[in-house]
Amino acid sequence: VPTTILSRCQRFDFHRIGQQQLFDHLQHLVQLEGRTADEAALRLIARRAEGGLRDAVSLLDQCMVASEDNLSQKTISGVLGIVDERFIMAMAEAIAAHDGLRIIKGVELLASEGRDMRLFLQQLLEFVREQLLLNMSGQKTMLNRQQALQILRDLVDGYQRLRFSLTPRLTLELALLQAAHL
């Protein structure tokens, strides 16, 4: 591009916003609307937006429409399609225990509830990562360091395949079974 044109152009460098800043902005928007929201609910939206302010505001708007009173974490989880943390833990345990039948039944349950397979796998990745970080800080966790690292590697590979899969259920089953070394 010629220098004469560049000199007349504005340049904008966009970057992700930190979760605390997103949370603060969401809290401000909730107050402007005259509504109330649980802190955990707003933090969940901020985490789900992954640093995108417009995404966070859009998610908040969807949740406000779905709820007439206080925005709770349960309401937000339902609107966003987030899988219950107990289910995530149970699937991580099934992987660690090499329990293929439990894995297949878990994916079947996800499919029957119409859950987003990619979102579930993303949540599972976050959970295993948290287990690894807790383990590295010296805390006792359900997964040891070696297990967590191997499961993360396998799940990240599976997530890459799942992003472009025409058969998400089968791709998820294969990724989880691979992570369980079956």
Short mmCIF file of N, CA and C in Angstrom, two decimals:
data_model
loop_
_atom_site.label_atom_id
_atom_site.label_comp_id
_atom_site.label_asym_id
_atom_site.label_seq_id
_atom_site.Cartn_x
_atom_site.Cartn_y
_atom_site.Cartn_z
N VAL A 1 0.87 -1.17 0.00
CA VAL A 1 0.00 0.00 0.00
C VAL A 1 0.91 1.24 0.00
N PRO A 2 0.65 2.16 -0.89
CA PRO A 2 1.50 3.36 -0.97
C PRO A 2 1.46 4.17 0.33
N THR A 3 2.55 4.83 0.63
CA THR A 3 2.70 5.63 1.85
C THR A 3 1.65 6.73 1.92
N THR A 4 1.28 7.32 0.80
CA THR A 4 0.28 8.41 0.81
C THR A 4 -1.07 7.90 1.28
N ILE A 5 -1.39 6.68 0.99
CA ILE A 5 -2.66 6.11 1.46
C ILE A 5 -2.55 5.71 2.93
N LEU A 6 -1.44 5.08 3.29
CA LEU A 6 -1.24 4.68 4.69
C LEU A 6 -1.30 5.86 5.65
N SER A 7 -0.80 7.00 5.22
CA SER A 7 -0.79 8.18 6.09
C SER A 7 -2.21 8.67 6.38
N ARG A 8 -3.18 8.29 5.59
CA ARG A 8 -4.56 8.73 5.78
C ARG A 8 -5.43 7.66 6.45
N CYS A 9 -4.82 6.56 6.82
CA CYS A 9 -5.56 5.45 7.42
C CYS A 9 -5.42 5.45 8.94
N GLN A 10 -6.48 4.99 9.59
CA GLN A 10 -6.42 4.77 11.03
C GLN A 10 -6.19 3.29 11.26
N ARG A 11 -5.46 3.01 12.31
CA ARG A 11 -5.18 1.61 12.63
C ARG A 11 -5.75 1.31 14.01
N PHE A 12 -6.49 0.22 14.09
CA PHE A 12 -7.07 -0.22 15.36
C PHE A 12 -6.56 -1.62 15.65
N ASP A 13 -5.95 -1.78 16.80
CA ASP A 13 -5.49 -3.09 17.24
C ASP A 13 -6.45 -3.58 18.32
N PHE A 14 -7.23 -4.61 17.99
CA PHE A 14 -8.19 -5.17 18.94
C PHE A 14 -7.53 -6.30 19.72
N HIS A 15 -7.93 -6.45 20.95
CA HIS A 15 -7.41 -7.52 21.78
C HIS A 15 -8.51 -8.00 22.72
N ARG A 16 -8.29 -9.14 23.30
CA ARG A 16 -9.24 -9.73 24.24
C ARG A 16 -9.24 -8.93 25.54
N ILE A 17 -10.38 -8.94 26.20
CA ILE A 17 -10.54 -8.23 27.47
C ILE A 17 -10.44 -9.26 28.60
N GLY A 18 -9.83 -8.90 29.68
CA GLY A 18 -9.70 -9.79 30.83
C GLY A 18 -11.04 -10.13 31.45
N GLN A 19 -11.11 -11.28 32.09
CA GLN A 19 -12.37 -11.72 32.69
C GLN A 19 -12.88 -10.78 33.78
N GLN A 20 -11.97 -10.20 34.55
CA GLN A 20 -12.40 -9.28 35.60
C GLN A 20 -13.04 -8.03 34.99
N GLN A 21 -12.45 -7.52 33.91
CA GLN A 21 -13.03 -6.35 33.25
C GLN A 21 -14.39 -6.69 32.65
N LEU A 22 -14.51 -7.86 32.05
CA LEU A 22 -15.80 -8.29 31.52
C LEU A 22 -16.83 -8.40 32.63
N PHE A 23 -16.43 -9.02 33.74
CA PHE A 23 -17.33 -9.17 34.88
C PHE A 23 -17.80 -7.80 35.38
N ASP A 24 -16.88 -6.86 35.53
CA ASP A 24 -17.23 -5.52 36.01
C ASP A 24 -18.21 -4.83 35.06
N HIS A 25 -17.97 -4.98 33.77
CA HIS A 25 -18.85 -4.35 32.78
C HIS A 25 -20.24 -5.00 32.80
N LEU A 26 -20.27 -6.32 32.92
CA LEU A 26 -21.57 -7.02 33.00
C LEU A 26 -22.34 -6.60 34.25
N GLN A 27 -21.64 -6.46 35.35
CA GLN A 27 -22.26 -6.02 36.60
C GLN A 27 -22.87 -4.63 36.42
N HIS A 28 -22.14 -3.77 35.76
CA HIS A 28 -22.61 -2.40 35.49
C HIS A 28 -23.86 -2.43 34.61
N LEU A 29 -23.86 -3.27 33.58
CA LEU A 29 -25.02 -3.36 32.69
C LEU A 29 -26.26 -3.90 33.43
N VAL A 30 -26.04 -4.86 34.30
CA VAL A 30 -27.16 -5.43 35.08
C VAL A 30 -27.76 -4.34 35.97
N GLN A 31 -26.91 -3.54 36.60
CA GLN A 31 -27.38 -2.44 37.45
C GLN A 31 -28.14 -1.40 36.63
N LEU A 32 -27.65 -1.08 35.44
CA LEU A 32 -28.33 -0.11 34.57
C LEU A 32 -29.73 -0.60 34.18
N GLU A 33 -29.87 -1.90 34.04
CA GLU A 33 -31.17 -2.48 33.69
C GLU A 33 -32.09 -2.61 34.90
N GLY A 34 -31.57 -2.32 36.08
CA GLY A 34 -32.37 -2.44 37.30
C GLY A 34 -32.62 -3.88 37.70
N ARG A 35 -31.71 -4.76 37.35
CA ARG A 35 -31.84 -6.18 37.64
C ARG A 35 -30.78 -6.59 38.65
N THR A 36 -30.88 -7.83 39.11
CA THR A 36 -29.87 -8.39 40.00
C THR A 36 -29.34 -9.67 39.38
N ALA A 37 -28.11 -10.00 39.74
CA ALA A 37 -27.48 -11.22 39.22
C ALA A 37 -26.49 -11.74 40.25
N ASP A 38 -26.43 -13.05 40.34
CA ASP A 38 -25.44 -13.69 41.20
C ASP A 38 -24.05 -13.46 40.63
N GLU A 39 -23.08 -13.30 41.50
CA GLU A 39 -21.70 -13.10 41.04
C GLU A 39 -21.24 -14.28 40.20
N ALA A 40 -21.57 -15.50 40.66
CA ALA A 40 -21.15 -16.70 39.92
C ALA A 40 -21.75 -16.73 38.52
N ALA A 41 -22.96 -16.23 38.38
CA ALA A 41 -23.62 -16.21 37.06
C ALA A 41 -22.90 -15.27 36.11
N LEU A 42 -22.55 -14.10 36.58
CA LEU A 42 -21.85 -13.14 35.73
C LEU A 42 -20.44 -13.62 35.40
N ARG A 43 -19.79 -14.25 36.34
CA ARG A 43 -18.45 -14.80 36.07
C ARG A 43 -18.54 -15.91 35.02
N LEU A 44 -19.61 -16.68 35.06
CA LEU A 44 -19.81 -17.73 34.06
C LEU A 44 -19.97 -17.13 32.67
N ILE A 45 -20.73 -16.06 32.55
CA ILE A 45 -20.88 -15.38 31.26
C ILE A 45 -19.54 -14.82 30.80
N ALA A 46 -18.81 -14.20 31.70
CA ALA A 46 -17.50 -13.62 31.35
C ALA A 46 -16.54 -14.70 30.86
N ARG A 47 -16.55 -15.84 31.53
CA ARG A 47 -15.67 -16.94 31.13
C ARG A 47 -16.09 -17.50 29.77
N ARG A 48 -17.40 -17.62 29.56
CA ARG A 48 -17.92 -18.18 28.30
C ARG A 48 -17.65 -17.24 27.12
N ALA A 49 -17.58 -15.93 27.36
CA ALA A 49 -17.35 -14.95 26.29
C ALA A 49 -15.91 -14.97 25.80
N GLU A 50 -15.00 -15.56 26.58
CA GLU A 50 -13.60 -15.71 26.21
C GLU A 50 -12.94 -14.41 25.76
N GLY A 51 -13.20 -13.33 26.50
CA GLY A 51 -12.52 -12.07 26.22
C GLY A 51 -13.20 -11.18 25.21
N GLY A 52 -14.35 -11.59 24.70
CA GLY A 52 -15.07 -10.79 23.72
C GLY A 52 -16.19 -9.99 24.38
N LEU A 53 -16.05 -8.66 24.40
CA LEU A 53 -17.05 -7.83 25.06
C LEU A 53 -18.41 -7.94 24.38
N ARG A 54 -18.42 -7.90 23.08
CA ARG A 54 -19.69 -8.00 22.36
C ARG A 54 -20.36 -9.35 22.62
N ASP A 55 -19.56 -10.41 22.69
CA ASP A 55 -20.10 -11.74 23.00
C ASP A 55 -20.68 -11.77 24.40
N ALA A 56 -19.99 -11.16 25.36
CA ALA A 56 -20.46 -11.14 26.74
C ALA A 56 -21.78 -10.39 26.85
N VAL A 57 -21.89 -9.25 26.20
CA VAL A 57 -23.12 -8.46 26.25
C VAL A 57 -24.26 -9.22 25.59
N SER A 58 -23.98 -9.88 24.48
CA SER A 58 -24.99 -10.66 23.78
C SER A 58 -25.49 -11.82 24.65
N LEU A 59 -24.57 -12.52 25.30
CA LEU A 59 -24.95 -13.61 26.20
C LEU A 59 -25.77 -13.10 27.38
N LEU A 60 -25.36 -11.97 27.94
CA LEU A 60 -26.11 -11.37 29.05
C LEU A 60 -27.52 -11.03 28.61
N ASP A 61 -27.64 -10.47 27.42
CA ASP A 61 -28.95 -10.10 26.90
C ASP A 61 -29.84 -11.34 26.75
N GLN A 62 -29.31 -12.41 26.21
CA GLN A 62 -30.07 -13.66 26.07
C GLN A 62 -30.54 -14.17 27.43
N CYS A 63 -29.67 -14.10 28.40
CA CYS A 63 -30.00 -14.59 29.74
C CYS A 63 -31.05 -13.71 30.42
N MET A 64 -30.97 -12.41 30.21
CA MET A 64 -31.95 -11.50 30.79
C MET A 64 -33.34 -11.75 30.21
N VAL A 65 -33.41 -12.05 28.93
CA VAL A 65 -34.70 -12.33 28.30
C VAL A 65 -35.29 -13.63 28.87
N ALA A 66 -34.43 -14.60 29.15
CA ALA A 66 -34.89 -15.90 29.63
C ALA A 66 -35.27 -15.90 31.10
N SER A 67 -34.88 -14.88 31.85
CA SER A 67 -35.13 -14.83 33.28
C SER A 67 -35.83 -13.52 33.64
N GLU A 68 -36.91 -13.65 34.40
CA GLU A 68 -37.66 -12.45 34.77
C GLU A 68 -37.13 -11.79 36.04
N ASP A 69 -36.47 -12.56 36.89
CA ASP A 69 -35.99 -11.99 38.16
C ASP A 69 -34.47 -12.06 38.22
N ASN A 70 -33.93 -12.45 39.35
CA ASN A 70 -32.49 -12.54 39.56
C ASN A 70 -31.85 -13.52 38.57
N LEU A 71 -30.74 -13.13 37.99
CA LEU A 71 -30.00 -14.02 37.12
C LEU A 71 -29.15 -14.95 37.98
N SER A 72 -29.51 -16.22 37.98
CA SER A 72 -28.77 -17.19 38.80
C SER A 72 -27.85 -18.02 37.90
N GLN A 73 -26.92 -18.69 38.53
CA GLN A 73 -26.00 -19.53 37.77
C GLN A 73 -26.75 -20.66 37.09
N LYS A 74 -27.78 -21.18 37.73
CA LYS A 74 -28.58 -22.26 37.14
C LYS A 74 -29.28 -21.78 35.87
N THR A 75 -29.86 -20.58 35.92
CA THR A 75 -30.54 -20.02 34.75
C THR A 75 -29.55 -19.81 33.61
N ILE A 76 -28.41 -19.23 33.94
CA ILE A 76 -27.38 -18.95 32.93
C ILE A 76 -26.89 -20.26 32.31
N SER A 77 -26.66 -21.27 33.14
CA SER A 77 -26.19 -22.56 32.63
C SER A 77 -27.20 -23.15 31.65
N GLY A 78 -28.48 -23.02 31.99
CA GLY A 78 -29.51 -23.54 31.10
C GLY A 78 -29.56 -22.81 29.77
N VAL A 79 -29.47 -21.50 29.81
CA VAL A 79 -29.52 -20.70 28.58
C VAL A 79 -28.30 -20.98 27.71
N LEU A 80 -27.13 -21.08 28.32
CA LEU A 80 -25.89 -21.27 27.57
C LEU A 80 -25.65 -22.73 27.18
N GLY A 81 -26.46 -23.65 27.72
CA GLY A 81 -26.30 -25.07 27.39
C GLY A 81 -25.11 -25.71 28.07
N ILE A 82 -24.73 -25.18 29.22
CA ILE A 82 -23.57 -25.68 29.95
C ILE A 82 -23.95 -26.94 30.72
N VAL A 83 -23.11 -27.94 30.62
CA VAL A 83 -23.34 -29.22 31.27
C VAL A 83 -22.98 -29.09 32.76
N ASP A 84 -23.76 -29.76 33.59
CA ASP A 84 -23.55 -29.75 35.03
C ASP A 84 -22.15 -30.25 35.38
N GLU A 85 -21.53 -29.59 36.35
CA GLU A 85 -20.16 -29.93 36.72
C GLU A 85 -20.04 -31.35 37.27
N ARG A 86 -21.09 -31.84 37.91
CA ARG A 86 -21.04 -33.23 38.42
C ARG A 86 -20.93 -34.23 37.27
N PHE A 87 -21.60 -33.92 36.15
CA PHE A 87 -21.52 -34.79 34.98
C PHE A 87 -20.11 -34.74 34.39
N ILE A 88 -19.53 -33.55 34.36
CA ILE A 88 -18.16 -33.40 33.86
C ILE A 88 -17.21 -34.23 34.71
N MET A 89 -17.37 -34.14 36.03
CA MET A 89 -16.51 -34.92 36.93
C MET A 89 -16.70 -36.42 36.71
N ALA A 90 -17.95 -36.84 36.53
CA ALA A 90 -18.22 -38.26 36.32
C ALA A 90 -17.58 -38.76 35.02
N MET A 91 -17.61 -37.94 33.99
CA MET A 91 -16.98 -38.34 32.72
C MET A 91 -15.46 -38.38 32.85
N ALA A 92 -14.89 -37.44 33.59
CA ALA A 92 -13.44 -37.46 33.83
C ALA A 92 -13.05 -38.71 34.62
N GLU A 93 -13.87 -39.08 35.59
CA GLU A 93 -13.61 -40.30 36.36
C GLU A 93 -13.69 -41.53 35.47
N ALA A 94 -14.68 -41.55 34.56
CA ALA A 94 -14.83 -42.68 33.64
C ALA A 94 -13.61 -42.81 32.74
N ILE A 95 -13.10 -41.68 32.28
CA ILE A 95 -11.90 -41.70 31.44
C ILE A 95 -10.71 -42.22 32.23
N ALA A 96 -10.53 -41.70 33.45
CA ALA A 96 -9.40 -42.13 34.29
C ALA A 96 -9.50 -43.60 34.65
N ALA A 97 -10.74 -44.12 34.79
CA ALA A 97 -10.94 -45.52 35.15
C ALA A 97 -10.98 -46.44 33.93
N HIS A 98 -10.81 -45.88 32.73
CA HIS A 98 -10.84 -46.65 31.48
C HIS A 98 -12.17 -47.38 31.32
N ASP A 99 -13.26 -46.72 31.70
CA ASP A 99 -14.59 -47.31 31.66
C ASP A 99 -15.32 -46.89 30.38
N GLY A 100 -15.12 -47.66 29.33
CA GLY A 100 -15.68 -47.34 28.03
C GLY A 100 -17.20 -47.32 28.01
N LEU A 101 -17.83 -48.23 28.73
CA LEU A 101 -19.29 -48.29 28.75
C LEU A 101 -19.88 -47.02 29.37
N ARG A 102 -19.30 -46.57 30.47
CA ARG A 102 -19.77 -45.33 31.10
C ARG A 102 -19.57 -44.13 30.18
N ILE A 103 -18.48 -44.12 29.44
CA ILE A 103 -18.22 -43.03 28.50
C ILE A 103 -19.28 -43.00 27.41
N ILE A 104 -19.56 -44.17 26.82
CA ILE A 104 -20.56 -44.25 25.75
C ILE A 104 -21.94 -43.85 26.27
N LYS A 105 -22.30 -44.31 27.46
CA LYS A 105 -23.60 -43.94 28.03
C LYS A 105 -23.67 -42.44 28.33
N GLY A 106 -22.56 -41.86 28.75
CA GLY A 106 -22.52 -40.42 29.01
C GLY A 106 -22.74 -39.62 27.74
N VAL A 107 -22.09 -40.01 26.66
CA VAL A 107 -22.27 -39.32 25.38
C VAL A 107 -23.69 -39.52 24.88
N GLU A 108 -24.24 -40.70 25.10
CA GLU A 108 -25.63 -40.97 24.72
C GLU A 108 -26.58 -40.03 25.46
N LEU A 109 -26.32 -39.81 26.74
CA LEU A 109 -27.14 -38.88 27.53
C LEU A 109 -27.03 -37.46 26.98
N LEU A 110 -25.82 -37.04 26.65
CA LEU A 110 -25.63 -35.71 26.06
C LEU A 110 -26.43 -35.57 24.78
N ALA A 111 -26.36 -36.58 23.93
CA ALA A 111 -27.07 -36.55 22.65
C ALA A 111 -28.58 -36.52 22.87
N SER A 112 -29.07 -37.31 23.82
CA SER A 112 -30.52 -37.35 24.06
C SER A 112 -31.05 -36.03 24.61
N GLU A 113 -30.20 -35.29 25.31
CA GLU A 113 -30.60 -33.98 25.84
C GLU A 113 -30.36 -32.86 24.84
N GLY A 114 -29.80 -33.21 23.68
CA GLY A 114 -29.54 -32.22 22.64
C GLY A 114 -28.42 -31.26 22.99
N ARG A 115 -27.47 -31.71 23.78
CA ARG A 115 -26.35 -30.86 24.19
C ARG A 115 -25.36 -30.68 23.05
N ASP A 116 -24.64 -29.58 23.10
CA ASP A 116 -23.59 -29.28 22.13
C ASP A 116 -22.34 -30.06 22.51
N MET A 117 -21.93 -30.97 21.64
CA MET A 117 -20.79 -31.84 21.92
C MET A 117 -19.50 -31.04 22.07
N ARG A 118 -19.34 -29.99 21.27
CA ARG A 118 -18.12 -29.18 21.35
C ARG A 118 -18.05 -28.43 22.68
N LEU A 119 -19.19 -27.90 23.11
CA LEU A 119 -19.21 -27.18 24.38
C LEU A 119 -18.89 -28.12 25.53
N PHE A 120 -19.46 -29.33 25.49
CA PHE A 120 -19.16 -30.31 26.53
C PHE A 120 -17.66 -30.62 26.57
N LEU A 121 -17.08 -30.87 25.40
CA LEU A 121 -15.66 -31.21 25.36
C LEU A 121 -14.80 -30.04 25.84
N GLN A 122 -15.22 -28.84 25.53
CA GLN A 122 -14.51 -27.65 26.00
C GLN A 122 -14.56 -27.59 27.53
N GLN A 123 -15.72 -27.87 28.10
CA GLN A 123 -15.85 -27.87 29.57
C GLN A 123 -14.98 -28.96 30.19
N LEU A 124 -14.96 -30.13 29.55
CA LEU A 124 -14.15 -31.23 30.06
C LEU A 124 -12.66 -30.87 30.01
N LEU A 125 -12.25 -30.23 28.94
CA LEU A 125 -10.87 -29.77 28.83
C LEU A 125 -10.53 -28.79 29.96
N GLU A 126 -11.43 -27.86 30.23
CA GLU A 126 -11.20 -26.89 31.32
C GLU A 126 -11.08 -27.60 32.66
N PHE A 127 -11.94 -28.60 32.89
CA PHE A 127 -11.91 -29.34 34.15
C PHE A 127 -10.59 -30.08 34.32
N VAL A 128 -10.16 -30.79 33.28
CA VAL A 128 -8.90 -31.55 33.37
C VAL A 128 -7.72 -30.60 33.54
N ARG A 129 -7.76 -29.47 32.87
CA ARG A 129 -6.70 -28.47 33.03
C ARG A 129 -6.64 -27.97 34.48
N GLU A 130 -7.81 -27.71 35.07
CA GLU A 130 -7.85 -27.28 36.47
C GLU A 130 -7.28 -28.35 37.38
N GLN A 131 -7.59 -29.63 37.07
CA GLN A 131 -7.04 -30.74 37.86
C GLN A 131 -5.51 -30.73 37.78
N LEU A 132 -4.99 -30.50 36.59
CA LEU A 132 -3.54 -30.46 36.40
C LEU A 132 -2.92 -29.32 37.21
N LEU A 133 -3.52 -28.14 37.12
CA LEU A 133 -2.98 -26.98 37.85
C LEU A 133 -3.04 -27.20 39.36
N LEU A 134 -4.13 -27.77 39.85
CA LEU A 134 -4.23 -28.05 41.28
C LEU A 134 -3.17 -29.07 41.70
N ASN A 135 -2.98 -30.09 40.88
CA ASN A 135 -1.99 -31.11 41.17
C ASN A 135 -0.59 -30.51 41.20
N MET A 136 -0.30 -29.62 40.25
CA MET A 136 1.02 -28.99 40.19
C MET A 136 1.27 -28.08 41.39
N SER A 137 0.19 -27.57 41.99
CA SER A 137 0.36 -26.71 43.17
C SER A 137 0.42 -27.53 44.46
N GLY A 138 0.43 -28.86 44.32
CA GLY A 138 0.60 -29.71 45.48
C GLY A 138 -0.68 -30.21 46.10
N GLN A 139 -1.81 -29.89 45.52
CA GLN A 139 -3.09 -30.35 46.07
C GLN A 139 -3.41 -31.75 45.54
N LYS A 140 -4.16 -32.49 46.34
CA LYS A 140 -4.58 -33.83 45.93
C LYS A 140 -5.78 -33.70 45.00
N THR A 141 -5.69 -34.38 43.86
CA THR A 141 -6.75 -34.32 42.86
C THR A 141 -7.13 -35.72 42.42
N MET A 142 -8.24 -35.82 41.69
CA MET A 142 -8.69 -37.13 41.22
C MET A 142 -7.80 -37.67 40.11
N LEU A 143 -7.09 -36.79 39.41
CA LEU A 143 -6.18 -37.19 38.35
C LEU A 143 -4.75 -36.84 38.75
N ASN A 144 -3.83 -37.78 38.56
CA ASN A 144 -2.44 -37.42 38.82
C ASN A 144 -1.91 -36.62 37.63
N ARG A 145 -0.75 -36.06 37.78
CA ARG A 145 -0.18 -35.17 36.77
C ARG A 145 -0.04 -35.86 35.41
N GLN A 146 0.47 -37.08 35.43
CA GLN A 146 0.69 -37.81 34.17
C GLN A 146 -0.64 -38.10 33.47
N GLN A 147 -1.64 -38.54 34.26
CA GLN A 147 -2.97 -38.81 33.69
C GLN A 147 -3.54 -37.55 33.07
N ALA A 148 -3.50 -36.46 33.82
CA ALA A 148 -4.09 -35.20 33.35
C ALA A 148 -3.42 -34.73 32.06
N LEU A 149 -2.10 -34.81 31.99
CA LEU A 149 -1.39 -34.39 30.78
C LEU A 149 -1.78 -35.24 29.57
N GLN A 150 -1.83 -36.56 29.77
CA GLN A 150 -2.18 -37.45 28.65
C GLN A 150 -3.63 -37.23 28.21
N ILE A 151 -4.52 -37.09 29.16
CA ILE A 151 -5.93 -36.86 28.83
C ILE A 151 -6.08 -35.53 28.10
N LEU A 152 -5.38 -34.51 28.56
CA LEU A 152 -5.43 -33.21 27.88
C LEU A 152 -4.96 -33.32 26.44
N ARG A 153 -3.84 -34.01 26.23
CA ARG A 153 -3.33 -34.17 24.85
C ARG A 153 -4.37 -34.85 23.96
N ASP A 154 -4.94 -35.93 24.45
CA ASP A 154 -5.92 -36.68 23.65
C ASP A 154 -7.18 -35.87 23.41
N LEU A 155 -7.64 -35.14 24.43
CA LEU A 155 -8.86 -34.35 24.27
C LEU A 155 -8.66 -33.15 23.35
N VAL A 156 -7.48 -32.54 23.40
CA VAL A 156 -7.21 -31.43 22.49
C VAL A 156 -7.22 -31.93 21.05
N ASP A 157 -6.61 -33.09 20.81
CA ASP A 157 -6.66 -33.69 19.46
C ASP A 157 -8.10 -33.95 19.05
N GLY A 158 -8.87 -34.50 19.97
CA GLY A 158 -10.27 -34.78 19.69
C GLY A 158 -11.07 -33.52 19.42
N TYR A 159 -10.75 -32.46 20.15
CA TYR A 159 -11.46 -31.19 19.95
C TYR A 159 -11.19 -30.64 18.55
N GLN A 160 -9.97 -30.76 18.09
CA GLN A 160 -9.63 -30.30 16.74
C GLN A 160 -10.44 -31.07 15.69
N ARG A 161 -10.56 -32.38 15.88
CA ARG A 161 -11.35 -33.18 14.94
C ARG A 161 -12.84 -32.86 15.05
N LEU A 162 -13.29 -32.61 16.25
CA LEU A 162 -14.71 -32.35 16.49
C LEU A 162 -15.17 -31.04 15.85
N ARG A 163 -14.28 -30.07 15.77
CA ARG A 163 -14.63 -28.77 15.20
C ARG A 163 -15.13 -28.88 13.77
N PHE A 164 -14.62 -29.85 13.02
CA PHE A 164 -14.97 -29.97 11.60
C PHE A 164 -15.72 -31.25 11.29
N SER A 165 -16.17 -31.95 12.31
CA SER A 165 -16.79 -33.25 12.12
C SER A 165 -18.24 -33.14 11.65
N LEU A 166 -18.60 -34.04 10.75
CA LEU A 166 -19.99 -34.14 10.31
C LEU A 166 -20.78 -35.08 11.22
N THR A 167 -20.06 -35.85 12.05
CA THR A 167 -20.68 -36.76 13.00
C THR A 167 -20.13 -36.46 14.40
N PRO A 168 -20.60 -35.37 15.03
CA PRO A 168 -20.00 -34.95 16.31
C PRO A 168 -20.11 -35.99 17.42
N ARG A 169 -21.21 -36.72 17.47
CA ARG A 169 -21.36 -37.71 18.54
C ARG A 169 -20.29 -38.80 18.42
N LEU A 170 -20.12 -39.34 17.25
CA LEU A 170 -19.12 -40.39 17.03
C LEU A 170 -17.71 -39.86 17.28
N THR A 171 -17.45 -38.66 16.81
CA THR A 171 -16.12 -38.06 17.00
C THR A 171 -15.83 -37.84 18.48
N LEU A 172 -16.85 -37.40 19.23
CA LEU A 172 -16.67 -37.22 20.68
C LEU A 172 -16.42 -38.55 21.36
N GLU A 173 -17.21 -39.57 21.01
CA GLU A 173 -17.01 -40.89 21.61
C GLU A 173 -15.59 -41.39 21.37
N LEU A 174 -15.12 -41.24 20.14
CA LEU A 174 -13.75 -41.69 19.82
C LEU A 174 -12.71 -40.90 20.60
N ALA A 175 -12.90 -39.59 20.74
CA ALA A 175 -11.93 -38.78 21.49
C ALA A 175 -11.88 -39.19 22.95
N LEU A 176 -13.04 -39.44 23.54
CA LEU A 176 -13.08 -39.82 24.95
C LEU A 176 -12.52 -41.22 25.16
N LEU A 177 -12.84 -42.13 24.24
CA LEU A 177 -12.29 -43.49 24.35
C LEU A 177 -10.77 -43.49 24.16
N GLN A 178 -10.29 -42.64 23.26
CA GLN A 178 -8.84 -42.51 23.06
C GLN A 178 -8.18 -41.96 24.33
N ALA A 179 -8.83 -40.97 24.95
CA ALA A 179 -8.28 -40.39 26.19
C ALA A 179 -8.25 -41.44 27.31
N ALA A 180 -9.19 -42.39 27.25
CA ALA A 180 -9.24 -43.47 28.26
C ALA A 180 -8.35 -44.63 27.89
N HIS A 181 -7.64 -44.52 26.76
CA HIS A 181 -6.74 -45.56 26.26
C HIS A 181 -7.49 -46.86 25.97
N LEU A 182 -8.64 -46.72 25.34
CA LEU A 182 -9.41 -47.91 24.95
C LEU A 182 -9.41 -48.08 23.45
#
